Coordinates of C-alpha atoms and ligand atoms in Angstrom, one line a residue:
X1 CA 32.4 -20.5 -49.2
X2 CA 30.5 -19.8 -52.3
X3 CA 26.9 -18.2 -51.6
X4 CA 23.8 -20.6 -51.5
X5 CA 21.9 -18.6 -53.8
X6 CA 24.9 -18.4 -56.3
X7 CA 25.2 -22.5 -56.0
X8 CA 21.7 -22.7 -56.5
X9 CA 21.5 -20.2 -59.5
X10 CA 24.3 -22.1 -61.0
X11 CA 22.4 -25.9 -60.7
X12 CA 19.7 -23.9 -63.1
X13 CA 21.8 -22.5 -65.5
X14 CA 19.6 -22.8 -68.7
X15 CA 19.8 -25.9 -70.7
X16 CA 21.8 -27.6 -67.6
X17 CA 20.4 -30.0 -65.5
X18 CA 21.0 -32.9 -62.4
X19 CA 21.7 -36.6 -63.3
X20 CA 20.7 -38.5 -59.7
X21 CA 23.0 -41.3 -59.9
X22 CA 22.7 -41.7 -56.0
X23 CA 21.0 -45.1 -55.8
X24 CA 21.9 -46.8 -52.6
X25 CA 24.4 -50.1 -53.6
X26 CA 21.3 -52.2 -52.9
X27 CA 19.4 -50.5 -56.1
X28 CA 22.2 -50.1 -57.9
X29 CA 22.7 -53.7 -57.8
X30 CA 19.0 -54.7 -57.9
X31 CA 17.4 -51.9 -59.7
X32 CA 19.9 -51.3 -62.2
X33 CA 22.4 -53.9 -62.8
X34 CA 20.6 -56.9 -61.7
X35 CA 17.2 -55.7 -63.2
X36 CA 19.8 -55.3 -66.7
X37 CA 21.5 -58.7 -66.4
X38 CA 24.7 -57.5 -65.3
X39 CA 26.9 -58.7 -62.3
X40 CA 27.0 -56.8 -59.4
X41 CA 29.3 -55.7 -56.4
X42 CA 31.6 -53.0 -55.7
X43 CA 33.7 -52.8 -58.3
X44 CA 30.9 -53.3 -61.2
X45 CA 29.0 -50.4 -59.3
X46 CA 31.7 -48.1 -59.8
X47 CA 31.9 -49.1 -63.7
X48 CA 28.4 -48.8 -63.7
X49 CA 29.4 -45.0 -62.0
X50 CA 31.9 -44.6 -64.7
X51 CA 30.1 -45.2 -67.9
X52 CA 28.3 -42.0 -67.2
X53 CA 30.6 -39.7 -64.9
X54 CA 33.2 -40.2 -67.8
X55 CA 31.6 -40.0 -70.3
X56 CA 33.2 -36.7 -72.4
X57 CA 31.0 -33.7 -72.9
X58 CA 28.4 -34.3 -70.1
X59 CA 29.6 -30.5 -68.4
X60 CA 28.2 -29.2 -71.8
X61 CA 24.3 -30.4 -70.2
X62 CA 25.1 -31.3 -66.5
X63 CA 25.3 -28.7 -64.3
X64 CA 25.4 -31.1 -61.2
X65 CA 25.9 -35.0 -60.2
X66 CA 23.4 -36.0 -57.2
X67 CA 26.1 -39.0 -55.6
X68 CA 25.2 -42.1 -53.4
X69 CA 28.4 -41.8 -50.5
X70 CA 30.0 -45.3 -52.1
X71 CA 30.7 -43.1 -55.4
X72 CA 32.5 -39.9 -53.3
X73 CA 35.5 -42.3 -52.7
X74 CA 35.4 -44.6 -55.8
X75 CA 37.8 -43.3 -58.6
X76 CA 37.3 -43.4 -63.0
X77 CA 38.8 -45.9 -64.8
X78 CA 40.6 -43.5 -67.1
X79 CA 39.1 -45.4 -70.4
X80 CA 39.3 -49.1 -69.1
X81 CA 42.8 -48.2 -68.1
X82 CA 43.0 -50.3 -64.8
X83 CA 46.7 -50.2 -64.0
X84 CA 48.8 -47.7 -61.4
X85 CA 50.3 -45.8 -64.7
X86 CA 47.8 -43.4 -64.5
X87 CA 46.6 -41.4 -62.3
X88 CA 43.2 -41.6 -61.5
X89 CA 40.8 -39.4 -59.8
X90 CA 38.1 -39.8 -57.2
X91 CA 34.7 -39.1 -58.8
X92 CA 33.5 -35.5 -57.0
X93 CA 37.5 -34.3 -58.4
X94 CA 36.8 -35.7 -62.1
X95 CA 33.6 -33.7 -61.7
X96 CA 35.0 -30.5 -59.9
X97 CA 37.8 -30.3 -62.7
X98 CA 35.1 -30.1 -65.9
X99 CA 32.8 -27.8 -64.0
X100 CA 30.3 -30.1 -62.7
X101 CA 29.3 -30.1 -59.2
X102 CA 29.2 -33.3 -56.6
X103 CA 26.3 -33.3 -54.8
X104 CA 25.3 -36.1 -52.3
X105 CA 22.5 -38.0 -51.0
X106 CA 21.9 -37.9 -47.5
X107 CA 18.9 -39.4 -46.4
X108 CA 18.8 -43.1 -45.0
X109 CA 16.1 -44.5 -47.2
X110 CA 12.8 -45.4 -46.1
X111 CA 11.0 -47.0 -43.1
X112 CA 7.2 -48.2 -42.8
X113 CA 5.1 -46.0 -41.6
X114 CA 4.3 -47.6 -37.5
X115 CA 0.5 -46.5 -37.9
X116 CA 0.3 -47.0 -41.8
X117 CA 2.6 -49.4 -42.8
X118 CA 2.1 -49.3 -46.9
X119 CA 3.3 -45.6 -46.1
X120 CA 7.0 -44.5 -45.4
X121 CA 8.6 -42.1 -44.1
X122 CA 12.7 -41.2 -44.7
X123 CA 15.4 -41.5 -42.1
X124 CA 18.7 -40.0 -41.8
X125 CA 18.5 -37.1 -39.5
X126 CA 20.5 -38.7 -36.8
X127 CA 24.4 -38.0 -37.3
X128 CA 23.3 -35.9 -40.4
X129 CA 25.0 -32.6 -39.6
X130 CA 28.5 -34.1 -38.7
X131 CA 28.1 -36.5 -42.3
X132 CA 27.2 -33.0 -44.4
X133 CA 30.1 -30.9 -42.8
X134 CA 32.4 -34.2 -43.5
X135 CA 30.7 -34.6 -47.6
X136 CA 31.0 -30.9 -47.9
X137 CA 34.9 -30.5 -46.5
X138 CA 36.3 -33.7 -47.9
X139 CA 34.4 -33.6 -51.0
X140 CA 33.5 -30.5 -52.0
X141 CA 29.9 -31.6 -52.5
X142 CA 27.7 -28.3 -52.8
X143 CA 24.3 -29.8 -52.7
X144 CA 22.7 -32.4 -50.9
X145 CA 19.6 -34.5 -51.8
X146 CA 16.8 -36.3 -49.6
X147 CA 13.7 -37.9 -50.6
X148 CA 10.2 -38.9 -49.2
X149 CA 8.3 -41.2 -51.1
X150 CA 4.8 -40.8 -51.5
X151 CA 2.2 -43.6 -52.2
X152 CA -1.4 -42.7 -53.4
X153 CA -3.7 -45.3 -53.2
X154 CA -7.8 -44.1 -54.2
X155 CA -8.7 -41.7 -51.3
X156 CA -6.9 -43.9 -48.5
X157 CA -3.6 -42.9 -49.4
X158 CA -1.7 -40.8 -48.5
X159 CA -2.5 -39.9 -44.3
X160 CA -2.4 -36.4 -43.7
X161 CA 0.1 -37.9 -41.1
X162 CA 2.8 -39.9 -43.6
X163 CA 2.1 -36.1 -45.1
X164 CA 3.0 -34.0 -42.1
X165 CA 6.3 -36.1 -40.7
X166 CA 7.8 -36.6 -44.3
X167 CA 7.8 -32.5 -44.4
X168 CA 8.9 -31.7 -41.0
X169 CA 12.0 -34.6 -41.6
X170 CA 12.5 -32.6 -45.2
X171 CA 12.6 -29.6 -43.8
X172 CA 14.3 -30.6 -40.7
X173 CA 17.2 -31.7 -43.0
X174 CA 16.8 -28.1 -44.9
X175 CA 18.0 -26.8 -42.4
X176 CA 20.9 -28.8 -41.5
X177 CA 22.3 -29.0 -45.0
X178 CA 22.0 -25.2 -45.4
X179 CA 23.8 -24.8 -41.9
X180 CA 26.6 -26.3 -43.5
X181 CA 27.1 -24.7 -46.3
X182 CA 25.3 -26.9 -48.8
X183 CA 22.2 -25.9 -51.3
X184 CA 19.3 -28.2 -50.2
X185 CA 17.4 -30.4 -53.1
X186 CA 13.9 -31.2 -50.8
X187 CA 12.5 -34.7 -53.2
X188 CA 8.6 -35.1 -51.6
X189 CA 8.4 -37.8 -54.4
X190 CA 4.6 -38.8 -55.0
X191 CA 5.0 -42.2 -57.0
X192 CA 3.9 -43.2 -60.4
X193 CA 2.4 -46.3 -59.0
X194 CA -0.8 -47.1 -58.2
X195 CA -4.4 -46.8 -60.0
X196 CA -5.0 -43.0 -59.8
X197 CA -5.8 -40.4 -61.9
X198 CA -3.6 -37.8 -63.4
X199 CA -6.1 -35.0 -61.1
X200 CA -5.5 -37.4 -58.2
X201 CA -1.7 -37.1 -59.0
X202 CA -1.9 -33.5 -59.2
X203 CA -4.3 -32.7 -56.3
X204 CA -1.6 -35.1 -54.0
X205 CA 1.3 -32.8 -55.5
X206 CA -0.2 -29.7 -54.4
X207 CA -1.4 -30.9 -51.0
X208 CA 2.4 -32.5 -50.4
X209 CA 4.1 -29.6 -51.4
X210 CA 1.7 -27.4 -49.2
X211 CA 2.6 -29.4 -46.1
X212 CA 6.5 -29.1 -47.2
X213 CA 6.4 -25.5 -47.5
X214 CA 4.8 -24.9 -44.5
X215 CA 7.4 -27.1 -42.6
X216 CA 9.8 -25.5 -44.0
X217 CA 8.5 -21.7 -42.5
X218 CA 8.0 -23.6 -39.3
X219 CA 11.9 -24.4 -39.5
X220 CA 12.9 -21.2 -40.5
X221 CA 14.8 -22.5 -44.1
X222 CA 15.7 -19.9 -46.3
X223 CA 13.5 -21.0 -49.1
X224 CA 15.3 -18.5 -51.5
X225 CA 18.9 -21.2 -50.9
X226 CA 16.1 -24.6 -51.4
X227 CA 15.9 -26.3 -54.5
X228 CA 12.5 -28.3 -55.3
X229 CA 12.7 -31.7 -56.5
X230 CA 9.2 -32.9 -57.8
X231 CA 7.5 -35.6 -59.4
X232 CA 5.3 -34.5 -62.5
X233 CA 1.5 -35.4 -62.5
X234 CA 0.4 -38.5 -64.4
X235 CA -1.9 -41.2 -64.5
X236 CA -0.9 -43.9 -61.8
X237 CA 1.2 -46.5 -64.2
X238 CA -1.4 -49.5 -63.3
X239 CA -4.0 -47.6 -65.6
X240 CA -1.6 -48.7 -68.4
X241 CA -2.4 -44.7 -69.5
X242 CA -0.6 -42.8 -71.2
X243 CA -1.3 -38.6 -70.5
X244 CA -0.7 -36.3 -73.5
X245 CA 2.5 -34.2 -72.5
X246 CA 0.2 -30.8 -72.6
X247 CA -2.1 -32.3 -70.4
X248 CA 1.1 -33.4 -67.8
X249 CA 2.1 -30.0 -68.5
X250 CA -1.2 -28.1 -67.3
X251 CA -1.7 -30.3 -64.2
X252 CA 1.9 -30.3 -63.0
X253 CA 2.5 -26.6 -63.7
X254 CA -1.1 -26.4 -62.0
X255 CA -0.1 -27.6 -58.7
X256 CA 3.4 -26.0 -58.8
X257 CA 1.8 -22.5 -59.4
X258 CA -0.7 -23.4 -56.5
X259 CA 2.1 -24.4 -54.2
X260 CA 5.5 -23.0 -54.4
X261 CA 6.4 -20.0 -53.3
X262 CA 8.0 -17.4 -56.3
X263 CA 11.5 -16.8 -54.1
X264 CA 11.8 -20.9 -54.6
X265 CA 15.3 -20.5 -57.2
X266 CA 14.4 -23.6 -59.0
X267 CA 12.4 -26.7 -59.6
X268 CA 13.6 -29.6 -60.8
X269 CA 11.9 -33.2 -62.3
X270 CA 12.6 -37.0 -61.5
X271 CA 11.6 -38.8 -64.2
X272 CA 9.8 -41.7 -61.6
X273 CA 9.4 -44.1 -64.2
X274 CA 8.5 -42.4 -67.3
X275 CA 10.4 -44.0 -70.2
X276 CA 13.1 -41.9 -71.9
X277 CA 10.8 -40.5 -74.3
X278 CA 8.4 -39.3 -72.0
X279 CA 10.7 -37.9 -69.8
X280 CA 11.5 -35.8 -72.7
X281 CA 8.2 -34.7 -73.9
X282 CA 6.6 -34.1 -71.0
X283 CA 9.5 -31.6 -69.9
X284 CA 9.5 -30.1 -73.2
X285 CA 5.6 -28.9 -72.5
X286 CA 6.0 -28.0 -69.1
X287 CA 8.5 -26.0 -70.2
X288 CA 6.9 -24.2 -72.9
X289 CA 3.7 -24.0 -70.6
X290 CA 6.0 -22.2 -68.2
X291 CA 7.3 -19.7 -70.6
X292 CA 3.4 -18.6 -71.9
X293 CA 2.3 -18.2 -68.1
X294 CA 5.4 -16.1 -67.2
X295 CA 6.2 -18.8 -63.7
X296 CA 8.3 -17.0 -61.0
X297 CA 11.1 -20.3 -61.0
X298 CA 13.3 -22.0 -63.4
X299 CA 12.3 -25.6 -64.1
X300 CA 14.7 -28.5 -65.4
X301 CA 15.4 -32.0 -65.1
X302 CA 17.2 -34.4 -62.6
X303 CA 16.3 -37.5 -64.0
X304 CA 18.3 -41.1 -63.1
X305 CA 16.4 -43.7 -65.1
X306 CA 15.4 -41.8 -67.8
X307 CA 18.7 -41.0 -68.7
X308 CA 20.2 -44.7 -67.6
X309 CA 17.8 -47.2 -69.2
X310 CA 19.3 -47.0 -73.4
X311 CA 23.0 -47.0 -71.8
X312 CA 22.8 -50.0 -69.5
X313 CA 20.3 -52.0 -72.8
X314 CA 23.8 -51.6 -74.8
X315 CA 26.5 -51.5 -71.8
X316 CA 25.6 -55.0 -70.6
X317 CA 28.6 -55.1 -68.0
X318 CA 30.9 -55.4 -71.1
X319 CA 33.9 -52.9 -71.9
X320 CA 33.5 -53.2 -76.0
X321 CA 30.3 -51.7 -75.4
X322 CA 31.2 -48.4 -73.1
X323 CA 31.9 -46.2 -76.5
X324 CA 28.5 -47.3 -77.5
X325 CA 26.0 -47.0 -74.4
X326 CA 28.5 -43.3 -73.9
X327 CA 27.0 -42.5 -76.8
X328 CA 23.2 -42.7 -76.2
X329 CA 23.3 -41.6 -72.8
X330 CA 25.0 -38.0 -74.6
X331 CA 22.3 -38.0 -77.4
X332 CA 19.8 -38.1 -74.5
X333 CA 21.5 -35.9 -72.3
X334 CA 21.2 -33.1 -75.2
X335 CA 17.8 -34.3 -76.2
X336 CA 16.3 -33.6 -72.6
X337 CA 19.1 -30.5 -72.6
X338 CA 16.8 -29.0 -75.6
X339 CA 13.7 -29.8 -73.6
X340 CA 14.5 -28.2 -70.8
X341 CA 14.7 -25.1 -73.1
X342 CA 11.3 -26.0 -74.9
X343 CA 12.9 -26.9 -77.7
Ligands
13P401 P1 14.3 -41.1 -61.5 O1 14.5 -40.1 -62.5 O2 14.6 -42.5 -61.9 O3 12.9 -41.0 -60.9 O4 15.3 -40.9 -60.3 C1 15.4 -39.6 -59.8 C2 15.6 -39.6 -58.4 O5 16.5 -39.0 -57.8 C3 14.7 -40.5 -57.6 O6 15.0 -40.3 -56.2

C-alpha cells in the first residue's frame, strides 16, 4: 500500500492541483445542470462527469479527482462513442491509467444543527469505515474528502458548539480514512455568504481551524498524512464587495499561519463561489505571499465551480459543443495551474 505521506506529497506536486467534482446527484442536477439549463438524471450526470474526466491533457495540471460514489461506477463515453465496440472504462480506471488519482467523497451531507438550526453539522460516520475499505479496494481511491459547512452571520454565528462537533466529526473521520489506507482531505468550509467582513471571515478561519486541530490531537490523527481543505477569507458575498487579491492574500495566509501546524503536508483552496477569475487571482497572491514569508506547507487549489462555470455556459447538454466547453475548462486548468506557482 503506498505510504500516506508519499500520496499526500504527490496531491501537491507543484503546479498540480484537485478538481472536486463530488457534488451529490441532487447538486449536480440542481446546482450544476439545472442551475445551467441542461436536463438532468443519471445518464446526463455522467456526461456532465465526462466533459471534464476526459477531457485530454488534464494529468498535465490534475494531480487528483475528488469523486461523488455515483461517478466510481459510471464509465467515459470514449468521444460520444456510445456503442459496445469500444471498450470503455469506469471513471477512477480512466483516471488511474493517465496518472491521476480517484479520490472520493465520504461524508453524508449536512443536517440542522438541533440547538441552532441555521447551523449544520455533516453526517456520515456511521458505516464509514466498511464504505472507505470498500472505495479504497474496489476503486483504488487514495484520498477521501469530507466537508463541514460553516455559516457566519454578525457575532451570532457561528456557536462555539456547531464549531466543536463539526471538528470532532472531521476528525473522527481522519482517523477512519487514514486507518484504511486513504490520505484524509479535512474541508471546515466557512461560507462566502452572508454580510461579514473580510476580518470577520478571517478571524472565523482561524478560530475553525483552531478547534479542527485540536480535535484532531484529541483523536490522535497523524496530521503529517492530513491534507487541509480551506476556504480563503473574503468579504461575505451580500456586501456585493469585491477584496483586492493582496488583501485575500494577507488575511487568508494570516489565519493559516496562526492556525495550522507546519508538519500539515498541504493546504488546499475551494473556490466557494468566487468567479473563475477570482479564483485565479486570489491564488496567485496567496501564493506569492506564501513564497516572501517562507510558509512551512504547500498551498494549491481544489476548486469545483471555478473551474466548471465557462465549460457548462458552452456545453449546454449538447455533444457539438464538448470540443468547445473541453477547451476552456483546459485554458483554465493551466491558468489556475500557473497560479498556483505565482505566476
Ligand atoms: P467550490 O470550488 O465550488 O467551492 O467547490 C469545492 C468543494 O469541494 C466544495 O465542497
Amino acid at each position: 500500500m503506498q505510504d500516506l505521506q508519499d500520496i499526500a506529497r504527490a496531491i501537491m506536486a507543484p503546479g498540480k492541483g484537485l478538481l472536486a467534482a463530488d457534488e451529490s446527484n441532487e447538486s449536480a442536477d440542481q446546482k450544476r445542470l439545472e442551475a445551467f439549463g441542461i436536463a438532468t438524471g443519471e445518464e446526463m450526470r455522467r456526461e456532465f462527469r465526462d466533459l471534464f474526466l476526459a477531457t485530454p491533457g488534464i494529468e498535465e495540471y490534475l494531480s487528483g479527482v475528488i469523486l461523488y460514489k455515483e461517478t466510481l461506477g459510471q464509465m467515459d463515453d470514449k468521444d460520444g462513442i456510445p456503442s459496445k465496440e469500444v471498450d470503455h472504462l469506469l471513471f477512477p480506471k480512466l483516471l488511474s491509467e493517465r496518472g491521476i488519482m480517484p479520490g472520493i467523497k465520504v461524508d453524508d451531507g449536512l443536517d440542522p444543527m438541533p440547538d441552532s438550526p441555521n447551523e449544520t453539522i455533516t453526517k456520515g460516520l456511521i458505516g464509514l469505515s466498511e464504505r472507505l475499505t470498500e472505495y479504497r479496494t474496489t476503486y483504488g481511491t487514495t484520498f477521501t474528502k469530507w466537508r463541514a459547512a460553516i455559516r457566519i452571520d454578525g457575532d451570532r454565528l457561528p456557536t462555539s458548539a456547531a464549531l466543536v462537533e463539526n471538528a470532532k466529526r472531521l476528525a473522527s473521520y481522519a482517523s477512519e480514512a487514514q486507518k484504511a489506507g486513504m490520505v484524509p482531505l479535512l474541508e471546515p468550509e466557512v461560507l462566502l455568504e452572508g454580510k461579514h467582513s473580510r476580518l470577520r471571515s478571517r478571524d472565523v478561519i482561524e478560530t475553525t481551524l483552531h478547534a479542527l486541530f485540536d480535535a484532531c490531537r484529541d483523536q490522535a490523527v497523524d496530521l503529517s498524512s492530513v491534507i487541509l481543505k480551506t476556504s480563503m477569507a473574503l468579504s461575505g458575498k451580500d456586501t456585493g464587495r469585491i477584496d483586492s487579491p493582496e488583501d485575500v492574500a494577507e488575511d487568508t495566509l494570516g489565519a493559516l499561519l496562526n492556525a495550522v501546524p507546519k508538519e500539515v503536508p498541504g493546504i488546499v483552496f475551494l473556490s466557494g463561489g468566487q468567479t473563475p477569475d477570482q479564483a485565479t487571482d486570489n491564488l496567485r497572491a496567496i501564493a506569492r505571499l506564501a513564497k516572501e514569508k517562507n510558509a512551512p506547507w504547500p498551498l494549491t487549489f481544489s476548486y469545483a465551480r471555478a473551474f466548471q462555470e465557462e465549460a457548462l455556459q458552452i456545453w449546454m447538454g449538447k455533444p457539438e459543443n464538448v470540443p468547445s466547453a473541453r477547451e476552456a475548462f483546459i485554458n483554465r486548468l493551466e491558468t489556475v495551474s500557473k497560479a498556483s506557482l505565482g505566476q
